[in-house]
Coordinates of C-alpha atoms in Angstrom, one line a residue:
Chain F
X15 CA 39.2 17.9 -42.0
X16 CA 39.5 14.1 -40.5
X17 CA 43.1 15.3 -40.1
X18 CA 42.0 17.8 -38.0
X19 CA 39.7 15.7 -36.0
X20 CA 42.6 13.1 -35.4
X21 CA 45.2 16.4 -34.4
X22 CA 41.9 17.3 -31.9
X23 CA 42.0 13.9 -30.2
X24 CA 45.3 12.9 -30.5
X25 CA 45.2 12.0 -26.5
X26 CA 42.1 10.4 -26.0
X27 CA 41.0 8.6 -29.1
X28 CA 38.3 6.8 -27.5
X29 CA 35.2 7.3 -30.0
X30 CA 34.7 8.5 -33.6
X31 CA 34.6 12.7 -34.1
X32 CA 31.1 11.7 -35.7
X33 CA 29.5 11.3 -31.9
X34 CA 28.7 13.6 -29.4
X35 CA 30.9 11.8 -27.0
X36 CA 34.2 12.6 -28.8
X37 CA 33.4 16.4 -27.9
X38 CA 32.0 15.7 -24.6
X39 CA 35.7 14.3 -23.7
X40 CA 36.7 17.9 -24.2
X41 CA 34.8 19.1 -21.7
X42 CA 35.6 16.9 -18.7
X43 CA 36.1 20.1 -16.1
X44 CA 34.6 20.8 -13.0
X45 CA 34.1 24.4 -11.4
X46 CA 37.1 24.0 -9.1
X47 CA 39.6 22.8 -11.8
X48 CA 38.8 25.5 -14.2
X49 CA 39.4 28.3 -11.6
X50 CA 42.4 26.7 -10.5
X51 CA 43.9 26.4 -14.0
X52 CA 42.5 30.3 -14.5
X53 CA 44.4 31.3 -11.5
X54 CA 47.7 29.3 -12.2
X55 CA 47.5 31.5 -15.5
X56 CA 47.6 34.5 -13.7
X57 CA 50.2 33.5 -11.1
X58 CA 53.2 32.1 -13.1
X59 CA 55.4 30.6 -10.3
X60 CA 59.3 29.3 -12.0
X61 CA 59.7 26.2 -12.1
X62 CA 55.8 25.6 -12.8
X63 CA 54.8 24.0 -16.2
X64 CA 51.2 25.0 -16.7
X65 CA 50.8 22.0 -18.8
X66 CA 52.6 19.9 -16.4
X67 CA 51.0 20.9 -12.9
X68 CA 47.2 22.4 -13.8
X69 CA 46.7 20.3 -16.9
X70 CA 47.8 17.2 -16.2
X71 CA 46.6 15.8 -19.2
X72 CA 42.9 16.6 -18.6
X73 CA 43.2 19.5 -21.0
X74 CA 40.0 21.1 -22.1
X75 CA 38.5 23.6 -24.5
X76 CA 36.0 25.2 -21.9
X77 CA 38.5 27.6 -21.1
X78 CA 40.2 28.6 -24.2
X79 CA 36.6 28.8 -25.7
X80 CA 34.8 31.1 -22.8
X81 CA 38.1 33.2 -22.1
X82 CA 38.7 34.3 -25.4
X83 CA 34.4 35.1 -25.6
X84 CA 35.0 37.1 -22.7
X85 CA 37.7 38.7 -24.0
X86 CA 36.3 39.8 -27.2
X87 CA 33.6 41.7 -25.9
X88 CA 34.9 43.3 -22.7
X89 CA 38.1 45.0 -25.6
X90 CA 35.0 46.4 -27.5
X91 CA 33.1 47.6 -24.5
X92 CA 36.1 49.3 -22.8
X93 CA 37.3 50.7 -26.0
X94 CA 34.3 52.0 -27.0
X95 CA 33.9 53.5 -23.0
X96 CA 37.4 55.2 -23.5
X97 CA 37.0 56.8 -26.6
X98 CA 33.6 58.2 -25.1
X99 CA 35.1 59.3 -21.6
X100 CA 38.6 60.8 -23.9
X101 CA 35.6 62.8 -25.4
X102 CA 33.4 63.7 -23.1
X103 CA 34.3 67.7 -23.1
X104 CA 33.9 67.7 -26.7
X105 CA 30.6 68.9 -27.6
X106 CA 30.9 67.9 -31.0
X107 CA 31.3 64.2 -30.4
X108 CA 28.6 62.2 -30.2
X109 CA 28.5 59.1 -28.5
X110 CA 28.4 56.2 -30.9
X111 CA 28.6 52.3 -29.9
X112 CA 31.2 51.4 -32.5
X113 CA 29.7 47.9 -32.7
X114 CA 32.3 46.7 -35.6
X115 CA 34.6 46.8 -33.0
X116 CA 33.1 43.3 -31.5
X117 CA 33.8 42.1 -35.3
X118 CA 37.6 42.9 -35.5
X119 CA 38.3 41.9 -32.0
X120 CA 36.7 38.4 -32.7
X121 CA 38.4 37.6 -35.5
X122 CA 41.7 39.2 -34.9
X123 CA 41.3 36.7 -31.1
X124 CA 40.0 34.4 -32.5
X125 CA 42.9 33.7 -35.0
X126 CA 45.4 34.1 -32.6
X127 CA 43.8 31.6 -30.3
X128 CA 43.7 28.7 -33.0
X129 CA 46.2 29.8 -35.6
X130 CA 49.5 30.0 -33.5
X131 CA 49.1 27.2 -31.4
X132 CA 49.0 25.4 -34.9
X133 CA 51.9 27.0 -36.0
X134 CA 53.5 26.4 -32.5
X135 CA 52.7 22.6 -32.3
X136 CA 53.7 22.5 -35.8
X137 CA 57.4 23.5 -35.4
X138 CA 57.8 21.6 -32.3
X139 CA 56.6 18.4 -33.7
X140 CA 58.6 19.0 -36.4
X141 CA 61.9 19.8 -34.9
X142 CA 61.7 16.8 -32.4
X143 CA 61.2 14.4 -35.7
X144 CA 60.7 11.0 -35.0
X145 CA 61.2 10.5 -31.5
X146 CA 58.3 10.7 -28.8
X147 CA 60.1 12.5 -26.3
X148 CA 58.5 12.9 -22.7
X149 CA 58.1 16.7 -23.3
X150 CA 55.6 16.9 -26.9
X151 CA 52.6 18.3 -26.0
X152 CA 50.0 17.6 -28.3
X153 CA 48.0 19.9 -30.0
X154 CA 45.0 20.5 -27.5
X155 CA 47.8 20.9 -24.6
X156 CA 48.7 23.6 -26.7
X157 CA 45.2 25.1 -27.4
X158 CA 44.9 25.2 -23.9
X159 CA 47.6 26.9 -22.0
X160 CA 47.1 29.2 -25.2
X161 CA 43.6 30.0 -24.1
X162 CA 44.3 30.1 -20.8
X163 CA 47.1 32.5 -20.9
X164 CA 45.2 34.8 -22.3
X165 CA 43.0 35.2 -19.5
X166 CA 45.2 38.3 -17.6
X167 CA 44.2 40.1 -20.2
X168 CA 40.2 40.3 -19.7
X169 CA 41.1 42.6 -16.7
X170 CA 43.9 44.9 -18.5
X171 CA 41.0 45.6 -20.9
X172 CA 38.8 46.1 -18.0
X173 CA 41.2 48.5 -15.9
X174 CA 42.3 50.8 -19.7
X175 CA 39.2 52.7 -19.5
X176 CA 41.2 54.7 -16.9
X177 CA 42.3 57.4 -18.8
X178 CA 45.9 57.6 -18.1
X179 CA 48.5 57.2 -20.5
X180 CA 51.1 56.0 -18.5
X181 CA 48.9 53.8 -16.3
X182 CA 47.9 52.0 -19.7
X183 CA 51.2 51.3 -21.0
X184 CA 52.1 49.8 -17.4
X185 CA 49.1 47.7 -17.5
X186 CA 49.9 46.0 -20.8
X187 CA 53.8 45.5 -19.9
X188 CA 52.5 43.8 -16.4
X189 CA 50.0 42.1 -19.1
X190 CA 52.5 40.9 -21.5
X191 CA 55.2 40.1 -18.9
X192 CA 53.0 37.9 -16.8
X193 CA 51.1 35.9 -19.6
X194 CA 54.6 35.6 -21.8
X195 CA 56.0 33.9 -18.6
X196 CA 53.7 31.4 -18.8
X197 CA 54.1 30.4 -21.9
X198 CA 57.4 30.7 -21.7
X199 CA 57.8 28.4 -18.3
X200 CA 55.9 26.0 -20.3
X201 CA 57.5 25.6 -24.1
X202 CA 61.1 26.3 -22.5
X203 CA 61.6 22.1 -21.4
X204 CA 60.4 21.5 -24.3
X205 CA 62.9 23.8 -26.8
X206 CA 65.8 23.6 -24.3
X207 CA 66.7 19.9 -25.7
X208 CA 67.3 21.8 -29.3
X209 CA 70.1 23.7 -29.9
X210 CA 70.4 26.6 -28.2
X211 CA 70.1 28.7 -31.5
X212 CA 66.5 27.4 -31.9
X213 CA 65.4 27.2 -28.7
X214 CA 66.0 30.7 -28.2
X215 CA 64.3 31.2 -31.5
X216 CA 61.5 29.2 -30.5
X217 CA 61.0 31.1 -27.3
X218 CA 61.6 34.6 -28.5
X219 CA 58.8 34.3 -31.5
X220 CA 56.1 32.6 -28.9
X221 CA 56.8 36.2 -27.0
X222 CA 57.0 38.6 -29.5
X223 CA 53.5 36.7 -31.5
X224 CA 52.1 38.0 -28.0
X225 CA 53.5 41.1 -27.4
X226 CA 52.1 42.1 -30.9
X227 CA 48.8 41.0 -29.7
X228 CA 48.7 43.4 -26.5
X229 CA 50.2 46.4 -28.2
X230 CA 47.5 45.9 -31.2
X231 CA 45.0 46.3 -28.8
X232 CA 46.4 49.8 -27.4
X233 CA 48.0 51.6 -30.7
X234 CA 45.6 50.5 -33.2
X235 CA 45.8 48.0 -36.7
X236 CA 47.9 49.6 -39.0
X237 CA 50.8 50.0 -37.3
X238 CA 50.7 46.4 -35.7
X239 CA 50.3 45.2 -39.4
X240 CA 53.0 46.9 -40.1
X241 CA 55.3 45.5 -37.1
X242 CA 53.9 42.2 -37.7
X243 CA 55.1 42.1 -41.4
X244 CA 58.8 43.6 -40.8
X245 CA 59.0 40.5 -37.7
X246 CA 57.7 38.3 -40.0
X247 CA 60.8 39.2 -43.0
X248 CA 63.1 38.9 -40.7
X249 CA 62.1 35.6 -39.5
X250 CA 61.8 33.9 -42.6
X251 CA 64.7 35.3 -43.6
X252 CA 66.5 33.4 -40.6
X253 CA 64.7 30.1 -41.6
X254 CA 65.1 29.9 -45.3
X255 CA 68.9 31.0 -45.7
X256 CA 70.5 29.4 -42.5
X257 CA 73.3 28.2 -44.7
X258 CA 74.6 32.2 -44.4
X259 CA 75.1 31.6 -41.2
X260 CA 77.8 29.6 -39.7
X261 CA 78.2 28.2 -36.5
X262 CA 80.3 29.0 -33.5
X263 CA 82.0 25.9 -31.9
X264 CA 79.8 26.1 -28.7
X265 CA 82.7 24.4 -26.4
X266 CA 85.2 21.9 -26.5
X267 CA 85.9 22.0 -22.8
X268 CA 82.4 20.8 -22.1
X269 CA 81.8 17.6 -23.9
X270 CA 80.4 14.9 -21.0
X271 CA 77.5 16.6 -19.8
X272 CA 76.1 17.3 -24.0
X273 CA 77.8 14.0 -25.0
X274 CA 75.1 13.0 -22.3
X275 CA 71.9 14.2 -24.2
X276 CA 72.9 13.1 -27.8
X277 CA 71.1 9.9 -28.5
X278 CA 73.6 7.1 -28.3
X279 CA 74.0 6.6 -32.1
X280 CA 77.8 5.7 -33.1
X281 CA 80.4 8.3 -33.9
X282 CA 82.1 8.1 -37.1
X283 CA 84.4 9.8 -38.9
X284 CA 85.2 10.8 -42.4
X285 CA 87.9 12.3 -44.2
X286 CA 89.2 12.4 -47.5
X287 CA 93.1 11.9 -48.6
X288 CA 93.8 11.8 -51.9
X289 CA 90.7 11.5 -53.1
X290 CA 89.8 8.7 -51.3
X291 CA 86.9 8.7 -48.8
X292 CA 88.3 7.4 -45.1
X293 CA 85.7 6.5 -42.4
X294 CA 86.5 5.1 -39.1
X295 CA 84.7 4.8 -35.7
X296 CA 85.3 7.0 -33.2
X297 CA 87.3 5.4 -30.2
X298 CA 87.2 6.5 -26.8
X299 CA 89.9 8.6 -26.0
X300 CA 90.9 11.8 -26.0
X301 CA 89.9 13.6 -29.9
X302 CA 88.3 17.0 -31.2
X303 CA 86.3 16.1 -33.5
X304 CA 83.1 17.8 -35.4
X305 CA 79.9 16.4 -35.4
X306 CA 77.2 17.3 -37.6
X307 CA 73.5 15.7 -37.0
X308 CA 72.1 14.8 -40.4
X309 CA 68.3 15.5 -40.3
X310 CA 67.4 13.3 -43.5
X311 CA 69.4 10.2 -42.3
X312 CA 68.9 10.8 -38.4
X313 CA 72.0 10.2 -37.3
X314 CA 75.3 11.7 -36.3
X315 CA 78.4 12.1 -39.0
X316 CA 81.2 14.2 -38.8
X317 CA 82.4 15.7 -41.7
X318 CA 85.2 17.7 -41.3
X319 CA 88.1 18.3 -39.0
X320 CA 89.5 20.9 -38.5
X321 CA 92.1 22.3 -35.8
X322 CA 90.4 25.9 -35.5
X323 CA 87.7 27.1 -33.1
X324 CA 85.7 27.6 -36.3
X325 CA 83.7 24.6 -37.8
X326 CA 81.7 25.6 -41.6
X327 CA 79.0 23.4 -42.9
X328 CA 80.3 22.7 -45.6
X329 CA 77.9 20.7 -47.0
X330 CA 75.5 22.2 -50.0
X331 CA 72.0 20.6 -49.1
X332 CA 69.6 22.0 -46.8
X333 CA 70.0 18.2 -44.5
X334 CA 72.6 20.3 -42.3
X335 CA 71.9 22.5 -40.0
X336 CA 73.8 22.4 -37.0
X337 CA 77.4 22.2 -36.2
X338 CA 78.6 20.9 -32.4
X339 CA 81.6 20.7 -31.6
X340 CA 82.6 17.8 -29.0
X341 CA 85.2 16.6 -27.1
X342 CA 85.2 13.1 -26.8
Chain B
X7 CA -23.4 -23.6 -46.9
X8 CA -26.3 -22.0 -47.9
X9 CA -28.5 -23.8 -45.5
X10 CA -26.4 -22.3 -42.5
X11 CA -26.9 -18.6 -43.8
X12 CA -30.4 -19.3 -45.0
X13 CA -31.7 -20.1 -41.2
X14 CA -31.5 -16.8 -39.4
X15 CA -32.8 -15.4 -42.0
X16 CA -35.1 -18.2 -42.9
X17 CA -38.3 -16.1 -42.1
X18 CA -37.4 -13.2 -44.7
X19 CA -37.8 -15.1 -47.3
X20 CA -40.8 -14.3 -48.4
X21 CA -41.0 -10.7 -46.8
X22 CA -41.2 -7.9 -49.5
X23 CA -40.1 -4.6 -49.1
X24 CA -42.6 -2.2 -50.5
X25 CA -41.5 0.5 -52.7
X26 CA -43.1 3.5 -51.6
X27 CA -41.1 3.3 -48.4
X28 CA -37.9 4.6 -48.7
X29 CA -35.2 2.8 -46.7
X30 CA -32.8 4.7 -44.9
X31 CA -30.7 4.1 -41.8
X32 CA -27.4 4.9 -40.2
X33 CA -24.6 2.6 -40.7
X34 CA -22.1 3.2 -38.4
X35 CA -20.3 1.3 -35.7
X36 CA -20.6 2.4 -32.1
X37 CA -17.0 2.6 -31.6
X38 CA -16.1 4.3 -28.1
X39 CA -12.3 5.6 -29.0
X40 CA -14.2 8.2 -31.6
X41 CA -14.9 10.9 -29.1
X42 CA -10.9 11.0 -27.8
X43 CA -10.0 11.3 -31.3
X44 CA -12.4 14.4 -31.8
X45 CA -10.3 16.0 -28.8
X46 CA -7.0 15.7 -30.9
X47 CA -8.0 16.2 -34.5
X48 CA -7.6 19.8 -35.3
X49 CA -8.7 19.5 -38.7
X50 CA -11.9 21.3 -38.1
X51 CA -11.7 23.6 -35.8
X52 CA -11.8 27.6 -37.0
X53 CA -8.2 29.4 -37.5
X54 CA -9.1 31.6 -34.9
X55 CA -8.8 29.0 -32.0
X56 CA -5.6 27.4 -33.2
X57 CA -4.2 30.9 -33.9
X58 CA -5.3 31.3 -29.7
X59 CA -4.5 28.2 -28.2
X60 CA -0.8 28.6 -29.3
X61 CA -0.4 32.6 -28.5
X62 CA -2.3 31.1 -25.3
X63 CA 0.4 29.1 -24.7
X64 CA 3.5 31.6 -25.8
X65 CA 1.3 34.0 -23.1
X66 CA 1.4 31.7 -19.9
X67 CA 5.1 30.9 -20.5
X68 CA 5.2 34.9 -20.0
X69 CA 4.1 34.4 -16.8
X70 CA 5.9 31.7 -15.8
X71 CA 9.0 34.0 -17.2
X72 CA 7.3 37.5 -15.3
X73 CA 7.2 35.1 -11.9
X74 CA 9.9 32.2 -12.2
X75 CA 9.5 30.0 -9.9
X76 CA 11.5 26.4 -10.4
X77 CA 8.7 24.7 -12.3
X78 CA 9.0 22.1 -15.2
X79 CA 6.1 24.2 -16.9
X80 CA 8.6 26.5 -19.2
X81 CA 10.2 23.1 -20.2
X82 CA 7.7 20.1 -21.0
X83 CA 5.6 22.3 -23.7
X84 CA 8.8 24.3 -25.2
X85 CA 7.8 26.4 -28.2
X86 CA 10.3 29.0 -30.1
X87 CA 7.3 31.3 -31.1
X88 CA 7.9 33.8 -28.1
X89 CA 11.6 33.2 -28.8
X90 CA 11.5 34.6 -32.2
X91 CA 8.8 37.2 -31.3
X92 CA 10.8 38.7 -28.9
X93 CA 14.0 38.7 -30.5
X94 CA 11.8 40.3 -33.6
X95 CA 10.9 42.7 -31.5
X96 CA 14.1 43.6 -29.6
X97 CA 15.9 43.7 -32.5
X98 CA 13.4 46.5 -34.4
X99 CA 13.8 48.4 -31.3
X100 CA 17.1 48.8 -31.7
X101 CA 16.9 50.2 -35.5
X102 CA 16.5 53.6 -36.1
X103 CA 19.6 54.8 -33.5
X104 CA 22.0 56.7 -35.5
X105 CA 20.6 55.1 -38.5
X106 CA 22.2 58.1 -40.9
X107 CA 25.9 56.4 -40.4
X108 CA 27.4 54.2 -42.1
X109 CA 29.7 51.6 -39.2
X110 CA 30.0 53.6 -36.5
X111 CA 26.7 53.2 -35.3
X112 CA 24.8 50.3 -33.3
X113 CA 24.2 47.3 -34.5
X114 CA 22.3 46.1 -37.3
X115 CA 19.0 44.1 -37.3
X116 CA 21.0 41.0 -39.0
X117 CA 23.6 41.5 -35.7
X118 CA 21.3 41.4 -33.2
X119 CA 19.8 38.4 -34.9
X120 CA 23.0 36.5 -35.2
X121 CA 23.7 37.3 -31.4
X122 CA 20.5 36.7 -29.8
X123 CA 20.4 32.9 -31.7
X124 CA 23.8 32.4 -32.0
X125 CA 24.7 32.9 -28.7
X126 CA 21.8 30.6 -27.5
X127 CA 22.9 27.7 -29.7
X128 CA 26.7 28.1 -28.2
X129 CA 25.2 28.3 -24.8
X130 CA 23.2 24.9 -25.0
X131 CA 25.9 23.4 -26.9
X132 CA 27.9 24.3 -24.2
X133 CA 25.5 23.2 -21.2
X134 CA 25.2 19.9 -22.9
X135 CA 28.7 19.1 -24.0
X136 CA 29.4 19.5 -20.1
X137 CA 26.4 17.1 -19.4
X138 CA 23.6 18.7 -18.8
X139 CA 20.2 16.3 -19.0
X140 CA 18.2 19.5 -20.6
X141 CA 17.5 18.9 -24.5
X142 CA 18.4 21.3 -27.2
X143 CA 14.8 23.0 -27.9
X144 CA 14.4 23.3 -24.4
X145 CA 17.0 25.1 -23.5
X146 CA 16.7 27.2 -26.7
X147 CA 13.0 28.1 -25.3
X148 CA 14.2 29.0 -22.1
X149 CA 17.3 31.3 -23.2
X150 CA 14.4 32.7 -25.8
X151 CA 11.5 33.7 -23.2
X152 CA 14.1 34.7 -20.7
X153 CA 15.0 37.6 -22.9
X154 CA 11.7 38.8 -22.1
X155 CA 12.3 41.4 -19.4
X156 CA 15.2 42.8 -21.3
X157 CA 12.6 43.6 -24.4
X158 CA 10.7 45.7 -21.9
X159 CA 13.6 47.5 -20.5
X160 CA 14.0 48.2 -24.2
X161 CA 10.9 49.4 -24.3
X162 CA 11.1 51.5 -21.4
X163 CA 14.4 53.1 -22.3
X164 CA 12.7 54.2 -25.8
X165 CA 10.1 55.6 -23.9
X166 CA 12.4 57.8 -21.4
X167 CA 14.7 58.5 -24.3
X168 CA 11.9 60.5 -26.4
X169 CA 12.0 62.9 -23.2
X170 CA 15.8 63.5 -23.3
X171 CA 19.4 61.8 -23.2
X172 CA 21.1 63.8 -20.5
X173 CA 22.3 62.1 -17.1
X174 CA 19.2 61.8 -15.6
X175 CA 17.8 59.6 -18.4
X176 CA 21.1 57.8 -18.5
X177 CA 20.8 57.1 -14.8
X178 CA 17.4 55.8 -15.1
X179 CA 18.2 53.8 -17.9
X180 CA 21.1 52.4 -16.3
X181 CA 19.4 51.0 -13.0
X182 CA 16.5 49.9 -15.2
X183 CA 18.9 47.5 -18.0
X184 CA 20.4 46.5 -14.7
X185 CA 17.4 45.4 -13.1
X186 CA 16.1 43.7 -16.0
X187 CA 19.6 42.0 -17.1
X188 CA 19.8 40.8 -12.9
X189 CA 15.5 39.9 -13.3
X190 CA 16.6 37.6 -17.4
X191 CA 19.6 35.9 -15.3
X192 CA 17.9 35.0 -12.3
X193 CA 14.8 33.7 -14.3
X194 CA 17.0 31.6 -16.9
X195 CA 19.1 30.0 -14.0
X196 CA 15.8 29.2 -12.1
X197 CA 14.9 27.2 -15.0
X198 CA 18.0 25.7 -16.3
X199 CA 19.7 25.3 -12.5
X200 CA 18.0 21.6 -11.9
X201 CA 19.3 20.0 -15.2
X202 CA 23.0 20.3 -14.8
X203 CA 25.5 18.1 -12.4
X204 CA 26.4 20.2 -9.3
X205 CA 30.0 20.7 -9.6
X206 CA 29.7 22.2 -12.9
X207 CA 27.1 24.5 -12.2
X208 CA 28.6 28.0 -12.3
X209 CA 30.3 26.6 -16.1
X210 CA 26.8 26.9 -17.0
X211 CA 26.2 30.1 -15.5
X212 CA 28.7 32.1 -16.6
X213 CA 28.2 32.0 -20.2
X214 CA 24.7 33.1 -19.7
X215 CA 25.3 35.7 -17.3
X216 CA 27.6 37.0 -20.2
X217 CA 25.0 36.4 -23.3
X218 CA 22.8 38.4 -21.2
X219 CA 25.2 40.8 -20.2
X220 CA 26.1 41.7 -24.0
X221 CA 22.3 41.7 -24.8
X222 CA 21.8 44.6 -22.1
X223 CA 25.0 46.7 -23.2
X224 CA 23.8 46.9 -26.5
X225 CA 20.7 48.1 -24.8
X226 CA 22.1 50.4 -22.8
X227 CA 24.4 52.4 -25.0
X228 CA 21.2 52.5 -27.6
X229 CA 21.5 56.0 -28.8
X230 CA 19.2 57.7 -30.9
X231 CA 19.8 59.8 -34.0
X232 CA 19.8 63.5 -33.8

């Protein structure tokens, strides 16, 4: 729990979670900035981190809080209207309120508004290791273009009572498209440093976490359950047995521009000959060589050269897990 | 010593008391603070009066509810006795709609509970986390006694229901939960408007707009069991 309050402040650690203040730095919003971060939600422009340009490290909880209250209760309300006005010639239906349908859509909101901006933060902090770079967000950042980007949907709910099919499943692609941008415009500077592998990874989960969450809404639990739990296989499958998967020398007529981004650590070399272990620093100069970023030791050792476009990891531990290929 | 004391009462010496004449008096000091403290001490007064003087009070902060008007009245003496009684109230009004099923009905008396003082706990925690001068209790009383007219389109839409649930009763309902849901908004902001800092002011709106909102929806689609 102190963990958690530490993760909550991790920005602004100014007084102790035990006072009121500590929460009252949450909500440090006026009128004007919370419609102007409500409509930068709703209007994802390229090039425009949410975090970046609404934020601006004044994130708070007011939004995520109230827009995921809102939303709750206006997917009950039009869900219970549409199954009334889909049965209104029936004259054996009778109109019921369906109130456990405020329950499901609470909890089922409410978990995806605080447990996958965990998981999100999570990953990221985790992938970046040690090193503070300029684009980790911390966790509230994350809580909050969460919350926020969740706001299109309040009026997809609002407009489904309409009772066309095909207007519904246009609404919730417009939904989906426009609210996965934004979270995608925003995590995408962040991911793109990785290699492209995760990054792409990265991304692709963040938008199909959401898509599950709009199409749950339209076709109902079990089948999203069901969807969620084959995703979910597959994905762990990817992260648990990467060693099945080898990597594809990404260029060797590129090198300067990623040489550029690898953190200046010196290149070395190893080989073996006759069963004797050889390293030597890499010179300037023309060389293909293989480079292989060791997560336990943080730094960069090549392992193995080869002359073909193919590079294995040869390696048995779980400390490799990429393979780049550079021209030096 | 003894001399001192002896003088004043140097002529007494040798007065005797009698004792067919019994000797009585009233010691008491003349002490002018006792009459306040007759006002405040409520020790002896008959249950009845107490039992009035607070549904006295829980009455006139009806009226001030029934006419708002932006007076500190609702705020300096808060009680949660209308609160609760009103919420009591609302929420047995609501029981025995579709009562025979099991989830797909309305909502239970523990739901409406958990709403009504739920929702007015998130709402003041909410007001004061984004520094509003209004204390918890307060507020609490307000958001309470504001429920008021919504009780009595309750009431009404009982009333009209007994006589029939086709459109007609449907429309009247409807533009009576409206007025009452537009009369419990009005009347709450009226009260709470003065204690929050002016750019924040519609952040403190909102949420009640939407508690009261809810409250009348589950009003509204009250249906009653055939």
């Amino acid at each position: 729990m102190l963990f958690f309050f530490q993760l909550l402040g991790g920005h602004k650690p100014t007084s102790g979670f035990w006072t009121f203040e500590y929460y009252e730095s949450f909500f440090n919003v006026d009128t004007v900035q919370v419609l102007d971060r409500v409509k930068g939600s709703v209007l994802p422009l390229p090039g425009r981190n949410f975090i970046k340009h609404y934020l601006r490290s004044n994130p708070d909880l007011y939004g995520p809080f109230w827009i995921c209250v809102t939303l709750v209760f206006s997917v009950a309300i039009s869900g219970n209207l549409s199954t009334f006005l889909s049965e209104m010639g029936n004259p054996a239906y009778h109109y019921r309120p369906q109130f456990h349908r405020v329950t499901i859509a609470a909890v089922v909101i409410f978990m995806y508004a605080w447990l996958v901006p965990i998981g999100v933060w999570g990953f990221l902090t985790w992938r970046q290791g040690s090193e503070r770079q300029i684009g980790a967000y911390s966790f509230l950042e994350t809580v909050c273009v969460y919350g926020y980007s969740l706001f299109i949907y309040i009026p997809t709910s609002v407009l489904w009572i309409i009772p066309f099919e095909w207007l519904r499943w246009v609404l919730i692609v417009v939904a989906m498209v426009i609210s996965g941008s934004v979270l995608v415009l925003t995590f995408w500077p962040v991911v793109r440093d990785d290699t492209k592998l995760m990054a792409v990874a990265t991304v692709a989960t963040i938008v199909v976490l959401h898509a599950l969450l709009a199409v749950g809404c339209k076709v109902g639990e079990r089948a999203t359950l069901s969807c969620a739990a084959f995703i979910s296989t597959v994905f762990n499958t990817r992260l648990i047995l990467p060693r099945f998967f080898s990597f594809r020398c990404i260029s060797s007529r590129q090198p300067s521009t990623y040489l550029h981004q690898l953190p200046p650590h010196r290149l070395f070399k190893h080989w073996s000959l006759n069963n004797t272990d050889h390293r030597q620093e890499v010179l300037a100069g023309r060389q293909e060589m293989k480079v292989v970023w060791n997560h336990r030791q943080k730094n960069y050792v090549s392992i193995i050269i080869q002359n073909s476009d193919y590079c294995h990891c040869e390696a048995s531990d779980m400390s490799w897990d990429v393979c780049v290929c550079v021209c030096v | 010593m003894a001399e001192e004391a002896s003088r004043p009462f140097a002529g007494l010496s040798d007065v005797s008391i009698p004792e067919d004449i019994p000797v009585e008096g009233d010691i008491s000091v003349p002490v002018g603070a006792s009459r306040r403290d007759d006002e405040y001490s409520t020790l002896d007064e008959p249950v009845k009066e107490t039992i009035l003087r607070d549904l006295r009070a829980v009455g006139k902060k009806f009226i001030h509810v029934l006419y708002p008007k932006r007076s500190s009245a609702l705020l300096r003496d808060w009680d949660l006795w209308g609160p609760l009684l009103l919420c009591v109230t609302l929420a047995l009004l609501l029981q025995g709609g579709a009562a025979d099923s099991d989830d797909q009905g309305g909502p239970q008396f523990a739901e409406v509970f958990v709403i009504i003082w739920f929702g007015s706990i998130v709402i003041t925690l909410n007001s004061k986390l984004l520094g509003g001068t209004i204390s918890f209790f307060q507020s609490l009383c307000v958001l309470g006694y504001c429920i008021m007219p919504l009780t009595v389109a309750m009431a009404v839409c009982r009333i009209v229901l007994i006589g029939g649930s086709g459109t007609v009763s449907f429309a009247v309902r409807l533009v009576v939960v409206t007025a009452s849901f537009g009369w419990s908004t009005f009347a709450s902001t009226a009260f709470l408007a003065d204690s929050q800092p002016p750019n924040r002011k519609a952040l403190v709106v909102y949420p009640v707009f939407l508690f009261y909102f809810v409250i009348g929806w589950m009003i509204l689609t009250f249906s009653p069991s055939q």
